[in-house]
Every structure is written in structure tokens, then in C-alpha cells.
Coordinates of C-alpha atoms and ligand atoms in Angstrom, one line a residue:
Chain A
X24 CA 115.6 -95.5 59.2
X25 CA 112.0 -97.2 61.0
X26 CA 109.8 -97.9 58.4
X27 CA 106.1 -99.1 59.7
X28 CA 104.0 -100.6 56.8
X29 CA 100.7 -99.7 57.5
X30 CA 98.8 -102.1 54.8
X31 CA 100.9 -105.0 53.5
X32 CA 99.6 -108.8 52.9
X33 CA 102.4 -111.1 54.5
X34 CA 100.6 -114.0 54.0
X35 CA 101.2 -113.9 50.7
X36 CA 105.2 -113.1 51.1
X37 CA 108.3 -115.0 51.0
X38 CA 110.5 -115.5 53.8
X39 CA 112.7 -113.7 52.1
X40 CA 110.5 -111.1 51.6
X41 CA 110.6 -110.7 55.3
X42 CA 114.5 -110.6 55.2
X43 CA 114.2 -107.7 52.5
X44 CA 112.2 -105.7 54.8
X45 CA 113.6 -106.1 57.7
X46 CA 117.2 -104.9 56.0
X47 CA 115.6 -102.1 54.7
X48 CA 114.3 -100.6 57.9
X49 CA 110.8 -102.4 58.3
X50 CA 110.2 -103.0 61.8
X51 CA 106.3 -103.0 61.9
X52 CA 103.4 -103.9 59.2
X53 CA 99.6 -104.2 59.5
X54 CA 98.2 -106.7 57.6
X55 CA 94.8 -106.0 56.7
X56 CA 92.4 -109.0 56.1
X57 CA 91.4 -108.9 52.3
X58 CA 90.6 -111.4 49.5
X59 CA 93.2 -113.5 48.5
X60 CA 92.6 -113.7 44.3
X61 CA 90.4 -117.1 45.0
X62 CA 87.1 -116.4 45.7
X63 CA 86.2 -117.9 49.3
X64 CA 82.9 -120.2 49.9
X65 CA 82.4 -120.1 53.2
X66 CA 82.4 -118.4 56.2
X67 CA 84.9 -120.9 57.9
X68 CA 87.2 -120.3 55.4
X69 CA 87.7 -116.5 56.5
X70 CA 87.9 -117.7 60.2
X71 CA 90.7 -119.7 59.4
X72 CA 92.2 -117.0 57.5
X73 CA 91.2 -114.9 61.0
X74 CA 92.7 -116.8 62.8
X75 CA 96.0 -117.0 61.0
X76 CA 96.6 -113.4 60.5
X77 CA 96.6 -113.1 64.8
X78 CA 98.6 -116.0 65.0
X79 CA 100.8 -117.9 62.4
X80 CA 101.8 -114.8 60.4
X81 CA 102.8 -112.4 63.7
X82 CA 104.4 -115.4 64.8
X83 CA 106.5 -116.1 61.4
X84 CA 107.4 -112.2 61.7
X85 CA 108.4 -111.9 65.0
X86 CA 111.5 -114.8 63.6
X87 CA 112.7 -111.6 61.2
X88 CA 112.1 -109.2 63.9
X89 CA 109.1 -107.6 62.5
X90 CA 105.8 -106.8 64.7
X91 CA 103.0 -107.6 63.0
X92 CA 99.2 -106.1 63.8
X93 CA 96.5 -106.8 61.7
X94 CA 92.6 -105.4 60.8
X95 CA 90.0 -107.8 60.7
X96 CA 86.5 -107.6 58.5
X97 CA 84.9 -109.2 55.4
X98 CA 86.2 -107.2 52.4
X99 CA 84.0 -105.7 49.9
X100 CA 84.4 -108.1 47.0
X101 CA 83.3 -111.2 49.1
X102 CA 80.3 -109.3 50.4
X103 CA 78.5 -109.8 47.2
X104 CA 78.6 -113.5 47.6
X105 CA 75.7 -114.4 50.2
X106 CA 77.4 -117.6 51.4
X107 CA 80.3 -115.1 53.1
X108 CA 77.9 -112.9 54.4
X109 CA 77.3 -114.9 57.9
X110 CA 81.2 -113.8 58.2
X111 CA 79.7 -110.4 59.6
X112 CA 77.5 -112.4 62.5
X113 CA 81.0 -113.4 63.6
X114 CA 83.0 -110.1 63.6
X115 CA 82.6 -109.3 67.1
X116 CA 84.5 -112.2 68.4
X117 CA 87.8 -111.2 66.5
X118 CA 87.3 -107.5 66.9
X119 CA 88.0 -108.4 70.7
X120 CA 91.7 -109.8 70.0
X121 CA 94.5 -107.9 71.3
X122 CA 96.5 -107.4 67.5
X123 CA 93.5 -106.1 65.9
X124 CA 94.5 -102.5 65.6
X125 CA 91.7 -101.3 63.0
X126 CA 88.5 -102.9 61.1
X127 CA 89.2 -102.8 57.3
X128 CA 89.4 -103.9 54.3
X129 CA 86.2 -102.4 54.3
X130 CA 84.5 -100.1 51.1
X131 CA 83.6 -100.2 47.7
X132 CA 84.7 -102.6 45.1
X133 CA 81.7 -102.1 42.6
X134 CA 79.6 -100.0 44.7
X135 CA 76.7 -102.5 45.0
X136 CA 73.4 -102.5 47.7
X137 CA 75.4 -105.2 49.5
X138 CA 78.9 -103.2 49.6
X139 CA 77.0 -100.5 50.9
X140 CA 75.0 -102.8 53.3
X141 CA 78.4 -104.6 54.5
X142 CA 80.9 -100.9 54.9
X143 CA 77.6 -99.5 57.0
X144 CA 77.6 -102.2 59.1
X145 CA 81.4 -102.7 59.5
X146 CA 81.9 -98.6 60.7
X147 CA 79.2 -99.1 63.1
X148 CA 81.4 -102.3 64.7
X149 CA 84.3 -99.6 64.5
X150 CA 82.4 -97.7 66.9
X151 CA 81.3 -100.4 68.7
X152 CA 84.4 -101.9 69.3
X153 CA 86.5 -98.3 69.5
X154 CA 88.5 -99.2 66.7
X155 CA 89.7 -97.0 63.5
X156 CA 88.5 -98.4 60.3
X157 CA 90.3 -99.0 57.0
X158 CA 89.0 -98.0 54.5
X159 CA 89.6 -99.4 50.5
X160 CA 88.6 -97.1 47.8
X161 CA 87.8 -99.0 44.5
X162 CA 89.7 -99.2 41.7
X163 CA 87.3 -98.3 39.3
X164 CA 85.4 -95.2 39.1
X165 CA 87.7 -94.0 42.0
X166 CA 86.3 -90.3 42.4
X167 CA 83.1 -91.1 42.6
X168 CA 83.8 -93.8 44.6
X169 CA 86.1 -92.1 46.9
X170 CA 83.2 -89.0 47.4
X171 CA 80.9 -91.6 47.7
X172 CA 82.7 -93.6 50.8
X173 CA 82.9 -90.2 52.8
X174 CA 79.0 -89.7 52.7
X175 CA 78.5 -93.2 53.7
X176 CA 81.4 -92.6 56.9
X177 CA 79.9 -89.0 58.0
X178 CA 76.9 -90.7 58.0
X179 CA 77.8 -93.3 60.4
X180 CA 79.0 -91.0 63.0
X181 CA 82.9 -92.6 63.6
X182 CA 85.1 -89.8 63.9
X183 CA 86.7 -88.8 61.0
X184 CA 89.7 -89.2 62.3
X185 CA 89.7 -92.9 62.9
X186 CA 89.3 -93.0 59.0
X187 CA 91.9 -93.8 56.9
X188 CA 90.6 -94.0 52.9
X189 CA 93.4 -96.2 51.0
X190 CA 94.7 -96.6 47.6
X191 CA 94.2 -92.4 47.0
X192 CA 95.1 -90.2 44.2
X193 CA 95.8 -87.1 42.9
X194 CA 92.4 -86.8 42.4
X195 CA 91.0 -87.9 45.6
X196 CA 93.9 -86.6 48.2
X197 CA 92.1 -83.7 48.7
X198 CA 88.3 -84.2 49.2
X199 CA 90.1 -86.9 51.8
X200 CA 92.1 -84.2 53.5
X201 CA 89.2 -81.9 54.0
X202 CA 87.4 -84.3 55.5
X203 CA 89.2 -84.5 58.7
X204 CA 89.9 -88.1 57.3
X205 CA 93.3 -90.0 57.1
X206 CA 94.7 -90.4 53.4
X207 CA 96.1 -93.5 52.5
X208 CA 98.6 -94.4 49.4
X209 CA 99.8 -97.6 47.8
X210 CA 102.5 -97.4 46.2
X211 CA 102.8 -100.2 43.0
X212 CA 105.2 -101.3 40.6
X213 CA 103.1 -100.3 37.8
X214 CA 100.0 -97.7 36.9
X215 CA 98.1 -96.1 40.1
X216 CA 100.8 -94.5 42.3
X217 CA 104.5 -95.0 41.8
X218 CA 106.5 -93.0 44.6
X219 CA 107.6 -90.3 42.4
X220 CA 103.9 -89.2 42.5
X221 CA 104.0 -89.7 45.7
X222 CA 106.4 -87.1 46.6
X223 CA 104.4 -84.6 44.7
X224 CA 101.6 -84.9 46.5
X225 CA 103.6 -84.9 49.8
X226 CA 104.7 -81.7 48.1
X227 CA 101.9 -80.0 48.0
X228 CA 99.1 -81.8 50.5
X229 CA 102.1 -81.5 53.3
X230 CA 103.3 -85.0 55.4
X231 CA 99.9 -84.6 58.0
X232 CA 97.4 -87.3 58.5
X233 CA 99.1 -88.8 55.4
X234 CA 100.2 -92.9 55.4
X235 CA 102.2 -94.3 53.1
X236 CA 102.1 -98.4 52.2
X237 CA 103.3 -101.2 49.8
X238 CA 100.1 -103.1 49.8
X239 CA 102.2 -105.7 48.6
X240 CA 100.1 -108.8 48.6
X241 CA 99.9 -112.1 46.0
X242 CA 100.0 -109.9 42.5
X243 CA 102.6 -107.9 41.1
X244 CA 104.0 -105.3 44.1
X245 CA 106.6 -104.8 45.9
X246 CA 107.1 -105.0 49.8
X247 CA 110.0 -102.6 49.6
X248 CA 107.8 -99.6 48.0
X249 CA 107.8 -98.0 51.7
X250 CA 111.6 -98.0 51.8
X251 CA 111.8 -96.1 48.0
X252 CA 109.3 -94.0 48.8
X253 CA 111.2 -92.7 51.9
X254 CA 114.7 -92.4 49.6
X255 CA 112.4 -90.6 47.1
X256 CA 112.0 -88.3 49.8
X257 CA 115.6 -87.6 50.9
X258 CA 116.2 -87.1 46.8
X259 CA 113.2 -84.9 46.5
X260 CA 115.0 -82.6 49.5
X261 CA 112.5 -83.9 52.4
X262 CA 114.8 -84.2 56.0
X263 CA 115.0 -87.3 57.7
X264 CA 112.2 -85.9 60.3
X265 CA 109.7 -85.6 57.3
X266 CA 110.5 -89.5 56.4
X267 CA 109.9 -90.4 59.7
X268 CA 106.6 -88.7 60.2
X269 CA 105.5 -90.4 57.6
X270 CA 107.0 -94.1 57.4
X271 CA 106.9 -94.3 61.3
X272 CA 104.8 -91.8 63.3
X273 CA 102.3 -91.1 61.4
X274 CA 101.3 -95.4 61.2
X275 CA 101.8 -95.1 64.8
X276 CA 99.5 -92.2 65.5
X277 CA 96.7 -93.5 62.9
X278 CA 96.9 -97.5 64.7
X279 CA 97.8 -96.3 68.0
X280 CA 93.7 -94.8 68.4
X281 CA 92.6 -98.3 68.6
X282 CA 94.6 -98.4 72.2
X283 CA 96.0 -101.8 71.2
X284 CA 99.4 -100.9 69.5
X285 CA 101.3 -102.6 71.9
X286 CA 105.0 -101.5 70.0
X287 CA 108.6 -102.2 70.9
X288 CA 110.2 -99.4 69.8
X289 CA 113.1 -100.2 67.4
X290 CA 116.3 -99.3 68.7
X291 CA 118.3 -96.5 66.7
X292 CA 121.2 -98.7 66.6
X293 CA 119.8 -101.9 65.8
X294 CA 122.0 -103.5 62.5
X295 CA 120.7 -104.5 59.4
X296 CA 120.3 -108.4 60.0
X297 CA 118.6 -109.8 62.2
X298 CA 120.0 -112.8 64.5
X299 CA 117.2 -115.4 64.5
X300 CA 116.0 -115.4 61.2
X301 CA 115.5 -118.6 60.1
X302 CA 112.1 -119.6 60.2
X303 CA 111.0 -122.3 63.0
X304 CA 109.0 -125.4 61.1
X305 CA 109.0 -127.9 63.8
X306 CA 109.7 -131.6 63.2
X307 CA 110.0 -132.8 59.9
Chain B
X20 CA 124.5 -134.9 85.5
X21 CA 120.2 -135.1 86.7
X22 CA 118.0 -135.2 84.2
X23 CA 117.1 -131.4 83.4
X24 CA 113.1 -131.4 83.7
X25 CA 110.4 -129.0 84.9
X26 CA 108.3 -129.4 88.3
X27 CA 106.1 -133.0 87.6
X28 CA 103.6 -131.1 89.8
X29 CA 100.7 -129.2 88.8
X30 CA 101.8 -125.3 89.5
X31 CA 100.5 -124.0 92.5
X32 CA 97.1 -121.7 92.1
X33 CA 98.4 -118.6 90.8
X34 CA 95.7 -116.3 92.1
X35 CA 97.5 -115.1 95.8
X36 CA 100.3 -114.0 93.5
X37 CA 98.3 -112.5 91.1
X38 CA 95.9 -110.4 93.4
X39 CA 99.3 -109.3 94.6
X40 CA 100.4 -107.7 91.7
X41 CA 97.3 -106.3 89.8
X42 CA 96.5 -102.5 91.0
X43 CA 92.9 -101.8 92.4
X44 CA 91.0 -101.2 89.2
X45 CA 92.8 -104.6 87.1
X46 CA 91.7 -106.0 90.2
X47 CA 88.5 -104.9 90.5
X48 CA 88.2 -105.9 86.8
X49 CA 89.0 -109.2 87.3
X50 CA 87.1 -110.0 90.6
X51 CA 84.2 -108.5 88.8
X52 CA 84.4 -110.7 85.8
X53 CA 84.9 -114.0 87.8
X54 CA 81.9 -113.3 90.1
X55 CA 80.3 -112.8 86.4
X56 CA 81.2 -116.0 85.3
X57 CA 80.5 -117.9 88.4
X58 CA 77.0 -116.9 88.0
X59 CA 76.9 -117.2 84.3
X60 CA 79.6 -119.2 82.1
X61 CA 78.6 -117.8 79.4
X62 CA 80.4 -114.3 79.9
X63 CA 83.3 -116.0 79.9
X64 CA 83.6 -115.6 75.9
X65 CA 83.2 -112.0 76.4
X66 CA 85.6 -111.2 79.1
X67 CA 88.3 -113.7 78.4
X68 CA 90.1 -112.0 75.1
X69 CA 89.6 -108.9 77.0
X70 CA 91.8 -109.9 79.7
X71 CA 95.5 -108.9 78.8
X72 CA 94.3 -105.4 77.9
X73 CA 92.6 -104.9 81.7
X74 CA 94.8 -106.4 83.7
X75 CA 98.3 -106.3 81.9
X76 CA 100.5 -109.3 80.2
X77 CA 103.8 -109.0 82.7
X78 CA 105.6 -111.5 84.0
X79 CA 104.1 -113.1 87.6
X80 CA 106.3 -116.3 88.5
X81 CA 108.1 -119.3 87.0
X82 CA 105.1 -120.7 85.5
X83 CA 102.8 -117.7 84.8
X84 CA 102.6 -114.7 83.1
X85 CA 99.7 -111.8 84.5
X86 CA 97.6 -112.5 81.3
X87 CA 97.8 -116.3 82.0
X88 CA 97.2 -116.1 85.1
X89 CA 94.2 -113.8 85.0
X90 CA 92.5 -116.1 82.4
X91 CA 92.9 -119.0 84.5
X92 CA 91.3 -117.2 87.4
X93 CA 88.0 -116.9 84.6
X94 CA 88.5 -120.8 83.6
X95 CA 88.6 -121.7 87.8
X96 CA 85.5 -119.4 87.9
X97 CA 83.7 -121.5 85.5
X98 CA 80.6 -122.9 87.2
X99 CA 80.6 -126.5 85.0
X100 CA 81.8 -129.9 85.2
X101 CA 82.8 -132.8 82.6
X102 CA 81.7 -132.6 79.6
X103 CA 80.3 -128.9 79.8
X104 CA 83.2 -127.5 81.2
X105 CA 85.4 -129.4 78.5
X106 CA 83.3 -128.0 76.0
X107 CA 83.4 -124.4 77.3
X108 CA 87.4 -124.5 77.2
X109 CA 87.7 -125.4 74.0
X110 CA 85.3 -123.2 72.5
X111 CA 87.3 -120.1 74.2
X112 CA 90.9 -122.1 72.5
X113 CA 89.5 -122.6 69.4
X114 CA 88.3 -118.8 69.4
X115 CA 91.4 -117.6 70.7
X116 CA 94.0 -116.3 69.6
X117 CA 97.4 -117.6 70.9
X118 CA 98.0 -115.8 74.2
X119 CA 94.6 -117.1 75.0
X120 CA 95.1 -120.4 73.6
X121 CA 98.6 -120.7 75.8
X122 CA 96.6 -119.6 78.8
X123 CA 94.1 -122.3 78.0
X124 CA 97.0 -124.8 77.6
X125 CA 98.3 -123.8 80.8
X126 CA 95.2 -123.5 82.9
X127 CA 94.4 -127.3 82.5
X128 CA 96.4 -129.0 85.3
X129 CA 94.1 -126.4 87.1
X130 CA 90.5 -127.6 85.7
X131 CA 89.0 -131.1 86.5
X132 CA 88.7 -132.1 82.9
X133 CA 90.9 -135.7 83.0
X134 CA 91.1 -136.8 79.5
X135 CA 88.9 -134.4 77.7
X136 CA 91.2 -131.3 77.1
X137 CA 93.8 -133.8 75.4
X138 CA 92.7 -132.7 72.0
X139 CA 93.7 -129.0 72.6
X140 CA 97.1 -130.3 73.6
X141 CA 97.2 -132.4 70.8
X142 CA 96.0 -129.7 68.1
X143 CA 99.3 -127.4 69.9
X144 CA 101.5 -130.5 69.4
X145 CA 100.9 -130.9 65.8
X146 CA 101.2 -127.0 64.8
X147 CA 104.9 -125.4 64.6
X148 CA 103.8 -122.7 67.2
X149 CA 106.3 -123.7 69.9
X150 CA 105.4 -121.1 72.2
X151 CA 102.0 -123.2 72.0
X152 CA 104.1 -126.2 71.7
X153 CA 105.7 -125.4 75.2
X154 CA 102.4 -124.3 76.6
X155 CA 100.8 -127.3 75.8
X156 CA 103.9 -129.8 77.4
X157 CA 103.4 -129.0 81.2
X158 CA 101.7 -130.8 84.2
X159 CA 98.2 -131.9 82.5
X160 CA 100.3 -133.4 79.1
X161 CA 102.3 -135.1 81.2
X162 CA 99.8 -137.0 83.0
X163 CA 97.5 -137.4 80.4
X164 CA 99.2 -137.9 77.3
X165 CA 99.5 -141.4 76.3
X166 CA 103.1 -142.6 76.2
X167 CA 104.1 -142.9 72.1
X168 CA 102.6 -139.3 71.7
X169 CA 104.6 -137.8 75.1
X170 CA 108.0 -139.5 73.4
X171 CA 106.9 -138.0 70.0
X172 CA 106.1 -134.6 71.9
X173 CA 109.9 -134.6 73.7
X174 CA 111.1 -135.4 70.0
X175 CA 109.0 -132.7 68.5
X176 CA 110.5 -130.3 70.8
X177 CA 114.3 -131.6 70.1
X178 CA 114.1 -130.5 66.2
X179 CA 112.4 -126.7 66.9
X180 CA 115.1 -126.1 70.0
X181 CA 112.5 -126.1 72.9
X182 CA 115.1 -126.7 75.6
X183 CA 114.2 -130.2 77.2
X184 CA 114.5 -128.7 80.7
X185 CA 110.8 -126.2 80.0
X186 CA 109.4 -129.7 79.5
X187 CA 107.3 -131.1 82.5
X188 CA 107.6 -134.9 83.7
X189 CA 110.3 -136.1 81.9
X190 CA 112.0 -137.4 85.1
X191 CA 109.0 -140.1 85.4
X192 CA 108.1 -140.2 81.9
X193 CA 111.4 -140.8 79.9
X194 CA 111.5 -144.5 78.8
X195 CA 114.0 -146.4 77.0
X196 CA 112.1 -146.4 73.4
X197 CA 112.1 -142.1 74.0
X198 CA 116.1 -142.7 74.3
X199 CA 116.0 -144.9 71.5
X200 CA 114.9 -142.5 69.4
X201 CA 116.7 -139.4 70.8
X202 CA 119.6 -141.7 70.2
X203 CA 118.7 -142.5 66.4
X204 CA 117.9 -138.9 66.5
X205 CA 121.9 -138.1 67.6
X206 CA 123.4 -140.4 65.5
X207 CA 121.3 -139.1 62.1
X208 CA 123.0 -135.4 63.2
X209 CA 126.1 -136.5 63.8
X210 CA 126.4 -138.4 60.7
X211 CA 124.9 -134.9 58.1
X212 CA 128.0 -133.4 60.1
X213 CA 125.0 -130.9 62.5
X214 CA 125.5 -130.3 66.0
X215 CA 123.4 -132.6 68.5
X216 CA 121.8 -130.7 71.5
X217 CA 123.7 -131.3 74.8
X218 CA 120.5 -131.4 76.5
X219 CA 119.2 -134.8 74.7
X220 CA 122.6 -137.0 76.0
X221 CA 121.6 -137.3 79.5
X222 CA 118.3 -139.1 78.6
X223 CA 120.3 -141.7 76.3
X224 CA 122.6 -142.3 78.8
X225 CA 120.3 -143.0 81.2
X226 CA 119.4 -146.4 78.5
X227 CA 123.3 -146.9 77.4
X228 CA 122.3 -150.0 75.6
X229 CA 120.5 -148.0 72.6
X230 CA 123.8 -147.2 71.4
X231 CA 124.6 -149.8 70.5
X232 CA 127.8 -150.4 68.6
X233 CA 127.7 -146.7 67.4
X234 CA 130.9 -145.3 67.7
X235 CA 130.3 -141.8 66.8
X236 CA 127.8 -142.1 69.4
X237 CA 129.2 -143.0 72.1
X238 CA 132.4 -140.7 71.4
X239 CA 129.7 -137.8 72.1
X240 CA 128.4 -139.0 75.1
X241 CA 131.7 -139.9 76.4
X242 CA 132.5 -136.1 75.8
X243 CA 129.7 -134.4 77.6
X244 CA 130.5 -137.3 81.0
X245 CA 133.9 -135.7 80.9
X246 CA 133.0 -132.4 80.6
X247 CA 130.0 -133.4 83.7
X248 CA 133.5 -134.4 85.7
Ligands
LIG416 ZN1 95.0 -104.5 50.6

């Protein structure tokens, strides 16, 4: 089984986190640029952070024989705080890198002037940059929220189908759908979509334009959520085709629009462990 | 056995090779952009992350992938001198990602920059990149680099397995005080019970005094001179 992560925060993983994954069947994540639970300061704090998700973490997965792509933009939470905002003057610069496969975390965390400011902008350097966007829905208020994002998107003119809306549920799957837009799922430990659910809805809203992801990052999840999800699946009666669509071609398909997706295809009979997994440190 | 080391000299120009390997638009692309450049340095920001995806990231020659090479055609473009032209590279290494930053690294023997690129090398040399690490250790480190930062460098690249021989001017530039501590280095593995790299012995050997009265040691070394015939 292949198994691409479309949304998982490696830089807050374990090395053995990495090994989990790799034994499970993950052979490709995008890690898309968020917050990371300490509120940042200053712009040159994200550009760091930039700068590692394009080279430090694809460089620590490529040791566990994982690809790693990532989406770069300033996420909606920080874009309340007017010291990050210069962070948006210097988008263009990492919008050009070769591994940057989408813009996102973009959206609404509390659907604020400034989140709206900050998501209008950052879809019209989608366009600019002919990238797809990802898209975060919030948490709170998620309906409203959710119908809320897709004015804001139609408005800007991207196609919808360079729009994936993340974290989706029950309630919001379909309005998404309809929209010609990508629907997105995390799949957590706890509360807001476990992968049970998740096979409903696969049940009844079919396996198209549908992505399915972990979202693991530095609070409670779990980086193996795409792997149960695709046995949840197989249990639920899907065929090995369906779980494939969704944990491999369909992340493909979605990414692969930004023309950068630059994928070794896994081999079918690749084993379970991967040779040159210890992780290089240098000298002491 | 000789002691394994890349080319001391600067590679050759990798543009003849290049041009003959690009097809007619990559090549149009990158003509385009270094007549750009020539007249402005400034679109050199733009066009350099944007050069793997025009003109391809394949592998050219010994020394040069297409990307790399294709960058360093940009950086040779560059209209500026000294200072200027030191400050233009390292704004495009510390913007760029790390194919650019090893096409940087490995465009410097190319650029007249003497001593003023040696804190991009150095900035490569301290992070645990070692494709970067490699990048950084060819023609324009070895000439530049001050000695007890070289012998660090060589030792750097012993503990994360960069093969000694990707390493450029260790032929002039290996000293007794680097065998001394590839030596110290040797006998500390030898002693935890790890395996020492075969490629490090040659370089003590050459020194034969920094042994010392080490008979572990010398037991190794004697082993790989009978296996050398
Ligand atoms: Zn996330």
C-alpha cells in the first residue's frame, strides 16, 4: 500500500515517527507551513521556519525514504498580529522554490477583517504564482465558516479546482463538493473526525476530489491516521483501487496542478524498512 | 596507495557542456535570462529559483548537475565586482533553498570573489546538510579556507560518511596536525569497538609518527598496507 500524506507537520515528529510511517506505507507528505502553538514575533522567525520546511525537514525525510513537499504562507492565527504581517511582503520569494507544491495554511481562524485581508491576498498569490491553495477551515463556528471561505475563493477568481478546504465535516462535505472545490479531512485521535466517520462519508460523498490526512503536528494526533483510515476502508468493503485513489492518487492529482510535484514513484515491491534510516547529525 | 582526493583545480566552465545538453527552448530560457542579468543584476533573484524547473536538474559531468550549472551561467552573468558581487551571491544563498544554495557553493571557484564568499562556505560547514557540506568543500574552500577550519572540515566530513575522495585539495592541503587528529579520531573508534573508515588511513600514514606507541593503531594500518600489496 502507497500512502501520500497530503497535510502532516513533520517538524514537529519524532524520528521515529518517520520510521512508523515509512513501515506503514507513507512514501510522500506535504507539510503545510502553520503556527507552531508559540505565537511568533517576527517576520524572521517564519523565514527561518521557511526556510526549514524546503530544506532541513525534506532533507531529514529523504534518510526514512519519505519525499517531502511543502505549502508556504502566513497562517491565519498569526495574521492578527501586525508584527507578522510584513511576512506577506515576502511571500513571493518562497512561492518561487521548487518544493512548494501549494500556498496554505491559509483561512479563517476567528474570521477577523485581517483573516479576511490576509486569505484575499494569499489566493490572489495562488494565481499569481499558478499554485493551488490550501485552505484551513476554523474550528469554531465551522459551517459558517466553511460557507463563508467559498464566497471569499469564488470571489477571487482561482479555479475551484486548485482549492482544497481542510479539516471538513459531515456538515460541510457537501457545500465543498458542489463547489467544484477539493474536500479535505483530518483525521484525529479524539472529537472532529475519527476514520470511522470517515468512511461514511466516503460512503455516501464517493472517493472524487476527496483527500484524506493526519494533520499530525505538535498536539495530540497521530501520523498513522492515513494508514487506519485506508484499513478502515478494506473493513468497510472498499477495494484496494478505492484506497489508492484516495491515499495516493488523489494527493497526487490535487499537488501535481502546481506543476512542481517532482515524485519518485514508490516501487510495488519496496519492503517495509528502509536501509538508510538513521538520521545523519554530523560531527559531534 | 595515492591519497584519494578530488581535482585541486577549479572545474572547467561548465557552459560548452551545458548548451550541449539543454533543448532549444531551456536554452533559449537561459540565454535569455543571462543577457537579463548582464544588463541588470537585479533579475537575477527572480530567475535564479526558477532555474531547475526551465531548464531541468539532470546530471551534466563529474562536477555539475544541469541545475548547477545553469545557475552558475546567471552568477558568471552577473555584471558586479568585489564587494557587490559578494553581496549579490549571498543574498541569492541566503534566499535559497538548498539546490540553489549548492549551486551557489559550487559556482564560487567560478566568481572573482577571493575571500568574501568564505562565510557561505562556512555557514554549509557548520550545518549537518552534507549534501551542502560536500558542495561547500570543492576548489574555492580549498584555496580559501584557512588551515585549522579545512582540517576541521576533512574531520567533519569523516563522522557524517562524506567519502574523503569528493573532497577537493586534500593532496596539497593534508598536514600532519589533520593526521594527528584523523589518528586520535581512529584510535577513539577502535577503542568504543566501531569500525574506522578505510579511507582516513592513507592520510595518517602519510605522518606515521602520530601514532605513536598505539598498538591498536598501527595493527589497522598495518592491515589496510597489506591488503594495498
Ligand atoms: Zn495543519
Amino acid at each position: 500500500m502507497r500512502i501520500f500524506d497530503p497535510h502532516i507537520h513533520m517538524t514537529s515528529r519524532t524520528t521515529d515517527d518517520y520510521e512508523a510511517m515509512y513501515a506503514a506505507g507513507v512514501r510522500a507528505v506535504v507539510e503545510p507551513a502553520f503556527w507552531l502553538g508559540q505565537p511568533r514575533t517576527s517576520p524572521e522567525s517564519f523565514y527561518d521556519y521557511f526556510d526549514g520546511l524546503l530544506g532541513w525537514e525534506p532533507y531529514r525525510a529523504a534518510q526514512f525514504g519519505i519525499q517531502h513537499f511543502c505549502t508556504i504562507a502566513l497562517n491565519p492565527k498569526e495574521a492578527n498580529d501586525p508584527r507578522c504581517l510584513p511576512v506577506l511582503d515576502e511571500l513571493d520569494r518562497y512561492l518561487a522554490k521548487d518544493r512548494v507544491v501549494a500556498v496554505g495554511e491559509i483561512g479563517y481562524d476567528s474570521m477577523t477583517p485581517q483573516e479576511d485581508e490576509a486569505l484575499a491576498r494569499q489566493l490572489q498569490l495562488a494565481i499569481a504564482h499558478e499554485l493551488p491553495a490550501l485552505v484551513h477551515t476554523p474550528h469554531r463556528d465551522k459551517a459558517a465558516g466553511t460557507r463563508r471561505t467559498l464566497d471569499v475563493v469564488r470571489e477571487s477568481g482561482i479555479a475551484p479546482e486548485l482549492v482544497v478546504l481542510d479539516h471538513l465535516n459531515e456538515l460541510t462535505v457537501g457545500m465543498v463538493l458542489d463547489s467544484g472545490c477539493w474536500a479535505g479531512f483530518s483525521i484525529y485521535p479524539k472529537t472532529k473526525m475519527s476514520e470511522d466517520r470517515m468512511v461514511e462519508i466516503l460512503e455516501e460523498h464517493g472517493t472524487e476530489r476527496v483527500l484524506v490526512n493526519s494533520a499530525a503536528d505538535w498536539g495530540r494526533s497521530d501520523p498513522l491516521k492515513t494508514r487506519k483510515t485506508a484499513d478502515a476502508m478494506l473493513a468497510a468493503g472498499f477495494g484496494d483501487d478505492d484506497v489508492d485513489k484516495v491515499l495516493w492518487r488523489n494527493p497526487v492529482a490535487f499537488y501535481g496542478q502546481s506543476g512542481r510535484l517532482e515524485l519518485d514513484e514508490p516501487k510495488p515491491d519496496e519492503e517495509a524498512t528502509f536501509q538508510g534510516n538513521s538520521i545523519r547529525r554530523g560531527g559531534a | 596507495m595515492a591519497l584519494p582526493t578530488a581535482s585541486p583545480a577549479a572545474p572547467p566552465d561548465p557552459h560548452p557542456a551545458l548548451i550541449a545538453v539543454l533543448d532549444d527552448t531551456a536554452r533559449t530560457w537561459l540565454d535569455e535570462s543571462a543577457a537579463q542579468v548582464a544588463a541588470d543584476p537585479v533579475a537575477v533573484r527572480r530567475l535564479f529559483p526558477a532555474v531547475r524547473r526551465k531548464c531541468g536538474h539532470g546530471h551534466l559531468d563529474a562536477h555539475w548537475s544541469v541545475d548547477e550549472a545553469a545557475r552558475a551561467a546567471l552568477l558568471t552573468a552577473l555584471p558586479l565586482r568585489g564587494q557587490a558581487l559578494a553581496d549579490e551571491v549571498a543574498r541569492l544563498h541566503r534566499h535559497g533553498d538548498p539546490a540553489e544554495q549548492r549551486a551557489v557553493l559550487r559556482a564560487l571557484p567560478l566568481l572573482d570573489l577571493g575571500d568574501l564568499a568564505l562565510p557561505l562556505v562556512r555557514e554549509a560547514l557548520r550545518g549537518n546538510d552534507t549534501t551542502l557540506i560536500e558542495a561547500a568543500l570543492g576548489p574555492y574552500a580549498a584555496a580559501h579556507l584557512p588551515d585549522a577550519e579545512y582540517r576541521q572540515a576533512v574531520l567533519k566530513c569523516v563522522f557524517c560518511e562524506i567519502p574523503l575522495d569528493r573532497v577537493t585539495g586534500l593532496n596539497t592541503r593534508a598536514d600532519r596536525e589533520l593526521a594527528r587528529m584523523l589518528a586520535d579520531f581512529a584510535h577513539e573508534r577502535i577503542v568504543a569497538g566501531r569500525a574506522v573508515p578505510q579511507d582516513i588511513l592513507p592520510f595518517v600514514q602519510a605522518f606515521p609518527d602520530v601514532v605513536g606507541g598505539r598498538a591498536e593503531l598501527q595493527h589497522a594500518l598495518t592491515d589496510v598496507l597489506k591488503e594495498e600489496g
